PDB file of C-alpha atoms in Angstrom:
ATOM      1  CA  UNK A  22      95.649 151.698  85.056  1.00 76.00           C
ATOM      2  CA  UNK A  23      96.783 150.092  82.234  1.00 78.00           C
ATOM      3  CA  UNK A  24      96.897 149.587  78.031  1.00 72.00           C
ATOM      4  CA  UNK A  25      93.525 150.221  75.933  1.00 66.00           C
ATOM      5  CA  UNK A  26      92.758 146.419  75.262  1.00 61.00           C
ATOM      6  CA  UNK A  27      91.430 147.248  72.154  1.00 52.00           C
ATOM      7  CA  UNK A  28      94.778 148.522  70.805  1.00 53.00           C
ATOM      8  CA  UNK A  29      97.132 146.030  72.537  1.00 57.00           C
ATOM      9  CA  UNK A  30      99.210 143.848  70.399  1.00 58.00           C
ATOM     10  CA  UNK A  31     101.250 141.724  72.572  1.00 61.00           C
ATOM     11  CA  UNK A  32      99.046 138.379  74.220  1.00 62.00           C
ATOM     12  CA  UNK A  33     101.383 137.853  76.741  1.00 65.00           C
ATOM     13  CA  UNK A  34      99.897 141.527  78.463  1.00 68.00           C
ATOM     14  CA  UNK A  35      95.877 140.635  78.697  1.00 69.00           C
ATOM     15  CA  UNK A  36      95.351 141.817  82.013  1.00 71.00           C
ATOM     16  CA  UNK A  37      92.204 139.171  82.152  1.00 70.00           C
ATOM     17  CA  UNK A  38      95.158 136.654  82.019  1.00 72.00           C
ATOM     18  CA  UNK A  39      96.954 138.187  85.303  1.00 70.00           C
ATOM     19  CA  UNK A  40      93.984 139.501  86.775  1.00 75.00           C
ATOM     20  CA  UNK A  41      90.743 137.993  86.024  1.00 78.00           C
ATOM     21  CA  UNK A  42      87.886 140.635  86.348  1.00 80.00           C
ATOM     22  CA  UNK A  43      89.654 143.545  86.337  1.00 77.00           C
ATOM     23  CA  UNK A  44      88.535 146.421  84.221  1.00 78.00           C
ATOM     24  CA  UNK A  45      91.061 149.424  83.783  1.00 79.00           C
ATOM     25  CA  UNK A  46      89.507 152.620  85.312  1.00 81.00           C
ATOM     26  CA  UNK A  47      92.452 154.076  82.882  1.00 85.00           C
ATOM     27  CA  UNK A  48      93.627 153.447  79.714  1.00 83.00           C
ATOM     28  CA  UNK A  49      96.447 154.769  77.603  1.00 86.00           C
ATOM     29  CA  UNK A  50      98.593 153.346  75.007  1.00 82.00           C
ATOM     30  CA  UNK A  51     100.993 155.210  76.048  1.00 88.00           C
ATOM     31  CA  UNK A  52     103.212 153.892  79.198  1.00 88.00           C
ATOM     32  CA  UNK A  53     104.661 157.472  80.349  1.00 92.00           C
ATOM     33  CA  UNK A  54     100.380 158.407  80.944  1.00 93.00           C
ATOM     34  CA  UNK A  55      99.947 155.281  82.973  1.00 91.00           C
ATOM     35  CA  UNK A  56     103.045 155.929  84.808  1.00 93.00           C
ATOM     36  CA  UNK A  57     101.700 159.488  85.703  1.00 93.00           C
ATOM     37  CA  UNK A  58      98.201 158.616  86.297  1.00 93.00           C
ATOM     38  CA  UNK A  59      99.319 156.257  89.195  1.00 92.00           C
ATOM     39  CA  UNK A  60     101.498 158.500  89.925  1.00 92.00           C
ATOM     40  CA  UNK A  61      99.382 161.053  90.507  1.00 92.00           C
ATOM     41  CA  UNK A  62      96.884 158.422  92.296  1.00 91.00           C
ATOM     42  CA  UNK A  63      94.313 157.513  89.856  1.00 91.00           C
ATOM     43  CA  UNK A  64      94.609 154.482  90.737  1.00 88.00           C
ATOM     44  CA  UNK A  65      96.687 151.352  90.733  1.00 86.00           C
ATOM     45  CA  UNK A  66      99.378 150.667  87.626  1.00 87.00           C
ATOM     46  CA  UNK A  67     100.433 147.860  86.057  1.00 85.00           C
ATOM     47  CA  UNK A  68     103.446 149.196  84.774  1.00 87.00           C
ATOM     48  CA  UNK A  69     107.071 147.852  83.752  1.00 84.00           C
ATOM     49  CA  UNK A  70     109.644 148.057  86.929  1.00 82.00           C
ATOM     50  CA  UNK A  71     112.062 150.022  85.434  1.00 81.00           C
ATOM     51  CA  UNK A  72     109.782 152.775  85.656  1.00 83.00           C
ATOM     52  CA  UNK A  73     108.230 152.350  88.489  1.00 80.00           C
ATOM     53  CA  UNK A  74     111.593 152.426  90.684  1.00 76.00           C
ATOM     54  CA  UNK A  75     112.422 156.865  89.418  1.00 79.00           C
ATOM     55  CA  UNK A  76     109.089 157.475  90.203  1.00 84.00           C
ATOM     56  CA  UNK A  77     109.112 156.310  94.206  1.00 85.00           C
ATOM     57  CA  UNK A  78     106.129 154.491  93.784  1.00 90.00           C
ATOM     58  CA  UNK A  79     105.979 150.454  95.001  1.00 87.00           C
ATOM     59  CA  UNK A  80     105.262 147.529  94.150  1.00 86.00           C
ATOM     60  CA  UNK A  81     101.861 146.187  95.601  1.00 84.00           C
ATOM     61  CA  UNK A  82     100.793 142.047  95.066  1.00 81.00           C
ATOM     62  CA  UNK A  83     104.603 141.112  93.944  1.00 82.00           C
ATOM     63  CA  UNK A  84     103.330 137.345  94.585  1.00 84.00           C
ATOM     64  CA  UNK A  85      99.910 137.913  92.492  1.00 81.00           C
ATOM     65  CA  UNK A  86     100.658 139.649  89.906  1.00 79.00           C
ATOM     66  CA  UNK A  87     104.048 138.793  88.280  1.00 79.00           C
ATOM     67  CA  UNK A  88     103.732 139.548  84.123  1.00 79.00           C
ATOM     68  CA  UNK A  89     107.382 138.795  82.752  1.00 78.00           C
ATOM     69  CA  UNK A  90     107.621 139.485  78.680  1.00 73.00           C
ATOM     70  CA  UNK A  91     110.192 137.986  76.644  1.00 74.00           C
ATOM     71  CA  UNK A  92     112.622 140.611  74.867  1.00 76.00           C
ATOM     72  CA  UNK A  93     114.237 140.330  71.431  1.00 81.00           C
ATOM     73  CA  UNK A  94     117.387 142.059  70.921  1.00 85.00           C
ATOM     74  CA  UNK A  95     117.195 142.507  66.980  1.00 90.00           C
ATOM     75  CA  UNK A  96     120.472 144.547  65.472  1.00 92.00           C
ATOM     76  CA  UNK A  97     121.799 144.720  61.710  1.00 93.00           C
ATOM     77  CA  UNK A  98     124.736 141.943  61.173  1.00 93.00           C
ATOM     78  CA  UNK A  99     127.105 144.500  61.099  1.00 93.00           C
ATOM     79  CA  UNK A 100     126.748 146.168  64.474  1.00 93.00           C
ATOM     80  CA  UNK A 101     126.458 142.537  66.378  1.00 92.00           C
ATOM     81  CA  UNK A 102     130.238 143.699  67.448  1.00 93.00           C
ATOM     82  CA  UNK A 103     129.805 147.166  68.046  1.00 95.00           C
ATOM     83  CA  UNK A 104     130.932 147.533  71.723  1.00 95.00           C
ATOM     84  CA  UNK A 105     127.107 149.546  72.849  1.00 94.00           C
ATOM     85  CA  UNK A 106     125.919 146.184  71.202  1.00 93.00           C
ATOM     86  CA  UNK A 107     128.032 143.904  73.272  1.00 93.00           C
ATOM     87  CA  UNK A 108     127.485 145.816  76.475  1.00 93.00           C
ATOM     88  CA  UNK A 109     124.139 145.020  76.312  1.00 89.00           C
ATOM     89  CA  UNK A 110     123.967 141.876  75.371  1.00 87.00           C
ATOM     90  CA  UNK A 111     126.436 141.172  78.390  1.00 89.00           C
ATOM     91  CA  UNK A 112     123.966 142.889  80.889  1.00 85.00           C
ATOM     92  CA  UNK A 113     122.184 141.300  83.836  1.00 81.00           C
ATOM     93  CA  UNK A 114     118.885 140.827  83.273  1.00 74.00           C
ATOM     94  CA  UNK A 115     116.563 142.253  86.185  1.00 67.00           C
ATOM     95  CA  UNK A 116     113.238 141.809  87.070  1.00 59.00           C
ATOM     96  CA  UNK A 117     112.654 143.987  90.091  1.00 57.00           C
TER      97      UNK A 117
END
């Protein structure tokens, strides 16, 4: 389960690149459908951790299949101090 590869935008999520041969038996470009189709046991999702972890689904291959992206925090000058701003900037990051 995973994007329409067609539609995708960002390189750094070709699921060729992370797993070679693999065609998606789903597609969606939306994240929330993925979530519920392997949710619901269509079949296995690639899907951000944040997600996954509300859902009580788990994490199968965490040493073959690893895809970290890079995120941009992007804010207008003036709100750089605004303290939601600065909490988040200040955050852990997480990856699991």
């Amino acid at each position: 389960i995973f994007y329409i590869e067609s539609m995708l935008q960002v390189g750094d999520l070709d699921i060729e690149r992370h797993l070679p041969g693999i065609t998606p038996a789903f597609s969606s470009t939306n994240v929330f459908a993925q979530l519920e189709a392997t949710r619901l046991g269509a079949g296995i999702g690639v899907l951000p951790a944040f997600l996954t972890h509300r859902s009580g689904l788990r994490r199968l291959l965490p040493h073959e299949v690893d895809i970290r992206l890079p995120i941009t925090l992007a804010v207008r000058r003036e709100a750089v101090s605004h303290p939601a701003v600065r909490a988040v900037r200040a955050a852990p990051v997480s990856y699991t």
